[in-house]
């Protein structure tokens, strides 16, 4: 099993290109199931979750061409043709490692009138129930049962409905949005998630003939159509704001001068505000963000609270905690989205961090330095926080179980190496 070996203490310098967003790529791969024709996506990140999603789609009989798999192919391009789809099922063995697999439910049900989808697995960061997906589809007339770990769904024709989810749910919004494009009549999604990946998905659907308004707000209106068509041109996936935020935190913690290309500062306003508060200098322009920092000994502890977009994202909590670990002062971090998202705390403590957890609150007392040790990744974003901590720790840090990292970061160690970090993948 692969590990990362990091020798800390190096400043970061140079440029890094941010990949396409994992959280846009996955629903857009599922959206391709809505049409019987080729859908071409550009800026697709090379991630384990993308590979898993494509394996799942191929298992349904769909034709997939992923440039990253072919010698000489365009590595950021995927072409999907669901005209050959013959098995509207998502079995457990393909779903168990990735919760985003639930997003095949809406497209399959809308287009084929039936779907059999395993209840999903994925990161153990807390409860992410699919009941909001099911309730929304039932409101649209679907007959849904859950038996033996599977969602069994049928609908002769989905009907438009007004749906208000009990909580803000990103994948729930995306699933219901895709299903509503082929429903009869109008669907209104209230309390919809507003993350940038949702309007990106909506723009792809619109290019396929969907009628959607209000995407990017808490109220999305969809007028159903009889059928969708293959888009006339490739769709470029929005840049990954969480990958961008992770590299901003890495540069702020380690110190240096780094420019992020293919990055959207407007998608990271809450994170950038906190980084500036911590002492990093950040400037941004069209498609780039530049961060400069003096690194350890020059950072201030910053308190924050995670919440739904556009507030501070839960997916950046662990990475920013790594900054607070070596900052001057004390910071209080409130995690409001997932109940088990402090699992990285014990591993950061192995590196010498001083953190106390009380329920959904973590109090971080900054220390002068961290000390390298062997640590274990527990989930995707926890992995990134341990890498950042390793970049600033004295001596050698080994991060184990980095298959979590590979699920959501496109060759992170290679990008950090290009910035001057002493990091390598080892067996």
Coordinates of C-alpha atoms in Angstrom, one line a residue:
X1 CA 0.0 0.0 0.0
X2 CA 1.4 3.4 -1.0
X3 CA 2.5 6.0 1.5
X4 CA 3.8 9.6 1.3
X5 CA 7.2 10.3 2.7
X6 CA 7.6 14.0 3.6
X7 CA 10.7 15.8 4.8
X8 CA 9.5 19.1 6.2
X9 CA 10.9 22.6 6.3
X10 CA 11.0 23.6 2.7
X11 CA 9.2 26.8 1.4
X12 CA 7.0 26.5 -1.6
X13 CA 7.7 28.4 -4.7
X14 CA 6.3 28.5 -8.3
X15 CA 3.1 27.7 -10.1
X16 CA 0.6 24.9 -9.9
X17 CA -2.4 24.1 -12.1
X18 CA -5.6 23.3 -10.4
X19 CA -7.5 20.3 -11.8
X20 CA -11.2 20.1 -12.5
X21 CA -13.6 19.8 -9.6
X22 CA -14.2 16.3 -8.3
X23 CA -17.6 17.4 -7.0
X24 CA -18.6 18.6 -10.4
X25 CA -17.1 15.8 -12.4
X26 CA -19.0 13.0 -10.6
X27 CA -22.5 14.4 -11.0
X28 CA -21.8 15.4 -14.6
X29 CA -20.7 11.8 -15.4
X30 CA -24.0 10.7 -14.0
X31 CA -25.9 13.4 -16.1
X32 CA -24.5 11.8 -19.2
X33 CA -26.9 8.8 -18.5
X34 CA -29.8 11.1 -19.3
X35 CA -29.1 11.0 -23.1
X36 CA -28.6 8.4 -25.8
X37 CA -25.6 10.1 -27.4
X38 CA -22.1 11.2 -26.7
X39 CA -21.4 13.7 -23.9
X40 CA -17.8 15.1 -23.9
X41 CA -16.3 16.5 -20.7
X42 CA -13.1 18.4 -20.5
X43 CA -10.9 19.3 -17.5
X44 CA -11.8 15.9 -15.9
X45 CA -9.4 15.2 -12.9
X46 CA -7.4 12.0 -12.8
X47 CA -8.9 10.7 -9.5
X48 CA -9.7 7.3 -8.0
X49 CA -13.3 8.4 -7.6
X50 CA -13.6 9.3 -11.3
X51 CA -12.2 5.9 -12.2
X52 CA -14.7 4.3 -9.9
X53 CA -17.6 6.3 -11.4
X54 CA -16.6 5.3 -14.9
X55 CA -16.3 1.6 -13.9
X56 CA -19.8 1.8 -12.5
X57 CA -21.2 3.4 -15.7
X58 CA -19.4 0.9 -17.9
X59 CA -21.0 -1.9 -15.8
X60 CA -24.4 -0.6 -17.0
X61 CA -23.4 -1.1 -20.6
X62 CA -22.4 2.5 -21.3
X63 CA -19.6 3.3 -23.8
X64 CA -16.8 5.2 -22.1
X65 CA -13.6 6.7 -23.5
X66 CA -11.3 8.2 -20.9
X67 CA -8.2 9.8 -22.4
X68 CA -6.2 9.2 -19.2
X69 CA -6.5 5.5 -19.8
X70 CA -5.2 5.6 -23.4
X71 CA -1.7 6.2 -24.7
X72 CA -1.7 9.6 -26.5
X73 CA -5.2 10.4 -25.5
X74 CA -6.3 13.8 -24.2
X75 CA -5.8 13.1 -20.5
X76 CA -8.5 15.5 -19.2
X77 CA -11.2 14.3 -21.6
X78 CA -14.0 11.8 -21.1
X79 CA -16.6 10.8 -23.7
X80 CA -19.6 9.0 -22.5
X81 CA -22.3 7.5 -24.7
X82 CA -25.2 6.0 -22.8
X83 CA -27.1 5.0 -25.9
X84 CA -25.9 1.4 -25.2
X85 CA -27.1 1.4 -21.5
X86 CA -28.8 -1.8 -20.9
X87 CA -28.5 -2.4 -17.1
X88 CA -29.9 0.4 -14.9
X89 CA -28.3 -1.0 -11.8
X90 CA -25.5 0.1 -9.4
X91 CA -24.3 -2.9 -7.4
X92 CA -22.8 -2.8 -4.0
X93 CA -19.3 -3.9 -5.0
X94 CA -19.0 -0.8 -7.2
X95 CA -20.9 1.7 -4.9
X96 CA -19.4 0.8 -1.5
X97 CA -16.3 3.0 -1.8
X98 CA -18.0 6.2 -3.1
X99 CA -21.1 7.9 -1.8
X100 CA -21.5 10.0 -5.0
X101 CA -22.7 6.8 -6.7
X102 CA -26.2 7.6 -5.4
X103 CA -26.4 10.2 -8.1
X104 CA -27.1 7.6 -10.8
X105 CA -30.5 7.1 -9.2
X106 CA -32.2 10.2 -10.5
X107 CA -31.0 10.0 -14.1
X108 CA -31.7 6.3 -14.4
X109 CA -35.2 6.6 -12.9
X110 CA -36.0 9.6 -15.1
X111 CA -34.9 8.1 -18.4
X112 CA -35.7 4.4 -17.9
X113 CA -38.5 4.4 -15.4
X114 CA -36.6 2.1 -13.0
X115 CA -33.3 1.9 -11.1
X116 CA -31.7 -0.5 -8.6
X117 CA -29.0 1.3 -6.6
X118 CA -27.0 0.1 -3.6
X119 CA -27.0 2.2 -0.5
X120 CA -23.7 4.0 -0.7
X121 CA -20.4 3.8 1.2
X122 CA -17.4 6.2 1.2
X123 CA -15.6 8.3 3.8
X124 CA -16.5 7.6 7.5
X125 CA -16.9 11.3 8.4
X126 CA -20.4 11.1 9.6
X127 CA -24.0 10.5 8.6
X128 CA -24.8 11.6 5.1
X129 CA -28.3 10.0 4.7
X130 CA -29.9 9.5 1.3
X131 CA -33.5 10.0 2.7
X132 CA -33.7 13.4 1.1
X133 CA -33.0 12.0 -2.3
X134 CA -35.7 9.3 -1.8
X135 CA -38.3 11.8 -0.4
X136 CA -37.8 14.1 -3.3
X137 CA -38.2 11.4 -5.9
X138 CA -41.3 10.1 -4.1
X139 CA -42.7 13.6 -4.2
X140 CA -42.3 13.3 -8.0
X141 CA -44.3 10.1 -8.1
X142 CA -41.7 7.4 -7.8
X143 CA -42.4 4.1 -6.0
X144 CA -39.3 3.5 -3.9
X145 CA -38.5 0.7 -1.5
X146 CA -35.3 -0.1 0.4
X147 CA -34.6 -3.8 0.7
X148 CA -31.5 -5.8 1.5
X149 CA -29.3 -2.7 1.2
X150 CA -30.7 -1.6 -2.1
X151 CA -32.9 1.2 -3.3
X152 CA -35.5 -0.2 -5.7
X153 CA -37.2 2.6 -7.6
X154 CA -39.9 2.7 -10.3
X155 CA -41.8 5.4 -12.1
X156 CA -43.8 5.2 -15.3
X157 CA -43.3 9.0 -15.6
X158 CA -41.9 11.4 -13.0
X159 CA -44.2 14.4 -12.3
X160 CA -43.1 17.9 -11.4
X161 CA -43.4 18.8 -7.8
X162 CA -42.4 21.5 -5.2
X163 CA -39.7 19.9 -3.1
X164 CA -38.3 21.4 0.1
X165 CA -35.4 19.4 1.6
X166 CA -35.2 19.1 5.4
X167 CA -31.5 20.2 5.1
X168 CA -29.2 21.7 2.5
X169 CA -27.8 18.7 0.6
X170 CA -25.5 19.0 -2.4
X171 CA -25.9 15.5 -3.8
X172 CA -29.6 15.6 -3.1
X173 CA -30.0 18.9 -5.0
X174 CA -28.0 17.4 -7.9
X175 CA -29.9 14.2 -8.0
X176 CA -33.3 15.8 -8.0
X177 CA -32.2 18.5 -10.5
X178 CA -31.2 15.8 -13.0
X179 CA -34.4 13.8 -12.4
X180 CA -36.6 16.9 -12.8
X181 CA -35.2 17.6 -16.3
X182 CA -37.3 14.7 -17.7
X183 CA -40.3 15.0 -15.4
X184 CA -43.7 16.0 -16.6
X185 CA -44.4 19.7 -15.7
X186 CA -42.6 22.1 -13.4
X187 CA -40.4 21.1 -10.4
X188 CA -39.2 23.7 -7.9
X189 CA -36.4 22.8 -5.5
X190 CA -36.5 24.9 -2.3
X191 CA -33.6 25.0 0.1
X192 CA -31.3 24.0 -2.7
X193 CA -27.6 23.9 -2.3
X194 CA -25.7 26.7 -3.9
X195 CA -22.1 25.3 -4.3
X196 CA -20.4 26.3 -7.6
X197 CA -20.5 22.7 -8.8
X198 CA -24.4 22.9 -9.0
X199 CA -24.6 25.7 -11.5
X200 CA -21.8 24.0 -13.5
X201 CA -24.0 20.8 -13.6
X202 CA -27.0 22.9 -14.6
X203 CA -25.1 24.5 -17.5
X204 CA -24.2 21.1 -18.8
X205 CA -27.9 20.0 -18.5
X206 CA -29.0 23.2 -20.3
X207 CA -26.6 22.4 -23.1
X208 CA -28.4 19.1 -23.4
X209 CA -31.8 20.8 -23.8
X210 CA -32.9 21.1 -20.1
X211 CA -34.9 24.2 -19.0
X212 CA -33.5 25.4 -15.7
X213 CA -33.6 28.7 -13.9
X214 CA -32.2 29.9 -10.5
X215 CA -29.3 27.5 -10.4
X216 CA -26.8 28.9 -7.9
X217 CA -29.5 30.2 -5.6
X218 CA -31.6 28.4 -2.9
X219 CA -34.6 28.1 -5.3
X220 CA -34.2 26.2 -8.6
X221 CA -37.0 26.0 -11.1
X222 CA -37.0 23.2 -13.7
X223 CA -39.5 22.8 -16.6
X224 CA -39.4 19.2 -17.7
X225 CA -38.9 18.2 -21.3
X226 CA -39.7 15.0 -23.2
X227 CA -36.1 14.2 -23.9
X228 CA -32.6 15.6 -23.8
X229 CA -30.0 15.5 -26.5
X230 CA -26.2 15.2 -26.7
X231 CA -24.6 18.6 -26.2
X232 CA -23.2 20.3 -29.3
X233 CA -19.8 21.0 -27.8
X234 CA -17.6 19.7 -25.0
X235 CA -18.4 20.9 -21.5
X236 CA -15.4 22.2 -19.4
X237 CA -15.7 21.3 -15.7
X238 CA -15.3 24.1 -13.2
X239 CA -11.9 24.2 -11.3
X240 CA -11.7 22.4 -8.0
X241 CA -12.1 25.0 -5.3
X242 CA -11.2 22.5 -2.6
X243 CA -7.9 21.5 -4.3
X244 CA -7.2 25.2 -4.7
X245 CA -7.9 26.0 -1.1
X246 CA -5.7 23.1 0.0
X247 CA -2.7 24.5 -2.0
X248 CA -3.4 27.9 -0.6
X249 CA -3.3 26.5 3.0
X250 CA -0.1 24.5 2.1
X251 CA 1.7 27.6 0.9
X252 CA 0.5 29.7 3.8
X253 CA 1.7 27.1 6.3
X254 CA 5.0 26.2 4.7
X255 CA 5.8 29.8 3.6
X256 CA 6.7 30.9 0.1
X257 CA 5.2 32.4 -3.0
X258 CA 2.8 30.3 -5.1
X259 CA 0.6 31.0 -8.0
X260 CA -2.5 28.8 -8.7
X261 CA -3.6 28.6 -12.3
X262 CA -7.1 27.6 -13.4
X263 CA -8.4 28.7 -10.0
X264 CA -11.5 30.8 -9.2
X265 CA -11.1 33.1 -6.2
X266 CA -14.8 34.0 -6.2
X267 CA -15.5 30.3 -5.2
X268 CA -13.2 30.6 -2.2
X269 CA -14.0 34.0 -0.6
X270 CA -14.6 32.6 2.9
X271 CA -11.3 30.7 2.9
X272 CA -9.3 33.6 1.4
X273 CA -10.7 35.9 4.0
X274 CA -9.5 33.6 6.8
X275 CA -6.1 33.1 5.2
X276 CA -5.6 36.9 5.1
X277 CA -6.6 37.1 8.7
X278 CA -3.9 34.5 9.5
X279 CA -1.3 36.6 7.8
X280 CA -1.0 35.4 4.3
X281 CA -1.0 37.9 1.4
X282 CA -3.4 36.9 -1.4
X283 CA -4.1 38.5 -4.7
X284 CA -6.4 37.2 -7.5
X285 CA -7.3 37.8 -11.1
X286 CA -8.8 36.2 -14.1
X287 CA -8.1 32.4 -13.5
X288 CA -5.4 32.8 -11.0
X289 CA -4.7 33.2 -7.3
X290 CA -1.3 34.1 -5.8
X291 CA -0.4 33.5 -2.1
X292 CA 2.6 34.7 -0.3
X293 CA 3.4 33.8 3.3
X294 CA 6.3 34.0 5.7
X295 CA 5.2 30.6 7.1
X296 CA 5.8 29.3 10.6
X297 CA 6.5 31.9 13.2
X298 CA 4.5 34.5 11.3
X299 CA 1.0 33.2 11.3
X300 CA -1.9 34.1 13.6
X301 CA -4.5 31.6 14.9
X302 CA -7.9 32.1 13.3
X303 CA -11.2 30.8 14.5
X304 CA -13.9 29.8 12.1
X305 CA -17.2 27.9 11.7
X306 CA -18.1 25.6 8.8
X307 CA -21.4 26.0 7.1
X308 CA -23.0 25.6 3.7
X309 CA -21.7 27.6 0.7
X310 CA -20.9 30.5 0.5
X311 CA -19.7 30.2 4.1
X312 CA -16.5 28.4 5.2
X313 CA -16.6 24.9 3.6
X314 CA -16.4 21.7 5.8
X315 CA -14.1 20.3 3.1
X316 CA -11.5 22.9 4.1
X317 CA -11.8 22.5 7.9
X318 CA -9.0 20.0 8.3
X319 CA -6.5 21.8 6.1
X320 CA -7.0 25.1 7.9
X321 CA -6.7 23.4 11.2
X322 CA -3.2 22.4 10.2
X323 CA -2.4 26.1 9.8
X324 CA -3.8 26.9 13.3
X325 CA -1.6 24.1 14.7
X326 CA 1.6 26.2 14.1
X327 CA 0.0 29.7 14.4
X328 CA 0.5 32.1 17.2
X329 CA -2.5 32.0 19.7
X330 CA -5.6 29.9 20.2
X331 CA -8.3 29.2 17.6
X332 CA -11.8 27.7 18.1
X333 CA -13.1 25.6 15.2
X334 CA -16.8 24.8 15.0
X335 CA -17.8 21.9 12.7
X336 CA -21.5 22.1 11.9
X337 CA -21.9 19.8 8.9
X338 CA -20.5 16.3 9.8
X339 CA -20.4 14.9 13.3
X340 CA -17.2 12.8 12.8
X341 CA -15.0 15.3 11.0
X342 CA -12.4 15.7 13.7
X343 CA -10.8 12.3 13.2
X344 CA -7.6 13.9 12.0
X345 CA -7.1 15.5 15.4
X346 CA -5.5 12.5 17.0
X347 CA -3.1 12.1 14.0
X348 CA -2.1 15.8 14.2
X349 CA -1.5 15.3 17.9
X350 CA 1.1 12.6 16.9
X351 CA 3.0 15.4 15.2
X352 CA 2.9 17.6 18.3
X353 CA -0.2 19.6 17.8
X354 CA -2.2 20.8 20.9
X355 CA -5.9 20.3 20.2
X356 CA -8.8 19.7 22.5
X357 CA -12.2 18.5 21.1
X358 CA -15.5 18.9 22.8
X359 CA -18.3 17.6 20.6
X360 CA -18.5 19.8 17.5
X361 CA -15.9 22.3 18.8
X362 CA -12.1 22.0 18.5
X363 CA -9.7 24.3 20.4
X364 CA -6.3 24.6 18.8
X365 CA -3.4 26.0 20.7
X366 CA -0.6 26.9 18.3
X367 CA 2.9 25.5 18.9
X368 CA 6.2 26.7 17.8
X369 CA 6.9 23.6 15.7
X370 CA 5.6 20.2 14.8
X371 CA 7.8 17.1 14.8
X372 CA 7.7 14.4 12.1
X373 CA 6.1 11.1 12.8
X374 CA 4.1 8.3 11.1
X375 CA 0.4 9.2 10.8
X376 CA -2.6 7.5 9.2
X377 CA -5.2 9.2 6.9
X378 CA -8.8 8.6 8.0
X379 CA -10.6 10.3 5.2
X380 CA -10.0 12.5 2.1
X381 CA -9.6 15.9 3.6
X382 CA -7.9 14.6 6.7
X383 CA -5.3 13.2 4.4
X384 CA -4.6 16.7 3.0
X385 CA -4.3 18.2 6.5
X386 CA -1.6 15.6 7.4
X387 CA 0.3 16.4 4.3
X388 CA 0.3 20.1 5.1
X389 CA 1.4 19.4 8.7
X390 CA 4.2 17.2 7.3
X391 CA 5.4 20.0 5.1
X392 CA 6.1 22.2 8.1
X393 CA 7.1 19.5 10.7
X394 CA 10.8 19.0 11.7
X395 CA 12.2 15.8 10.3
X396 CA 10.4 13.0 8.4
X397 CA 6.6 12.4 8.3
X398 CA 5.0 9.3 6.8
X399 CA 1.4 9.5 5.8
X400 CA -0.2 6.1 5.5
X401 CA -3.5 5.0 3.8
X402 CA -3.2 7.7 1.1
X403 CA -5.8 5.9 -1.1
X404 CA -8.1 8.4 0.7
X405 CA -6.0 11.2 -0.8
X406 CA -6.1 9.7 -4.3
X407 CA -9.8 9.7 -4.3
X408 CA -9.9 13.5 -4.5
X409 CA -6.5 14.9 -5.4
X410 CA -5.0 14.7 -8.8
X411 CA -1.3 13.7 -8.2
X412 CA -0.9 15.9 -5.2
X413 CA 2.7 14.8 -4.4
X414 CA 3.8 15.6 -8.0
X415 CA 2.3 19.1 -7.8
X416 CA 4.0 19.7 -4.4
X417 CA 7.3 18.4 -5.8
X418 CA 7.1 21.0 -8.6
X419 CA 6.8 23.7 -5.9
X420 CA 9.9 22.5 -4.1
X421 CA 8.5 20.3 -1.4
X422 CA 10.5 17.2 -0.4
X423 CA 7.8 14.6 -0.8
X424 CA 7.6 11.3 -2.5
X425 CA 5.3 8.3 -2.9
X426 CA 6.7 5.1 -1.5
X427 CA 5.5 1.5 -1.2

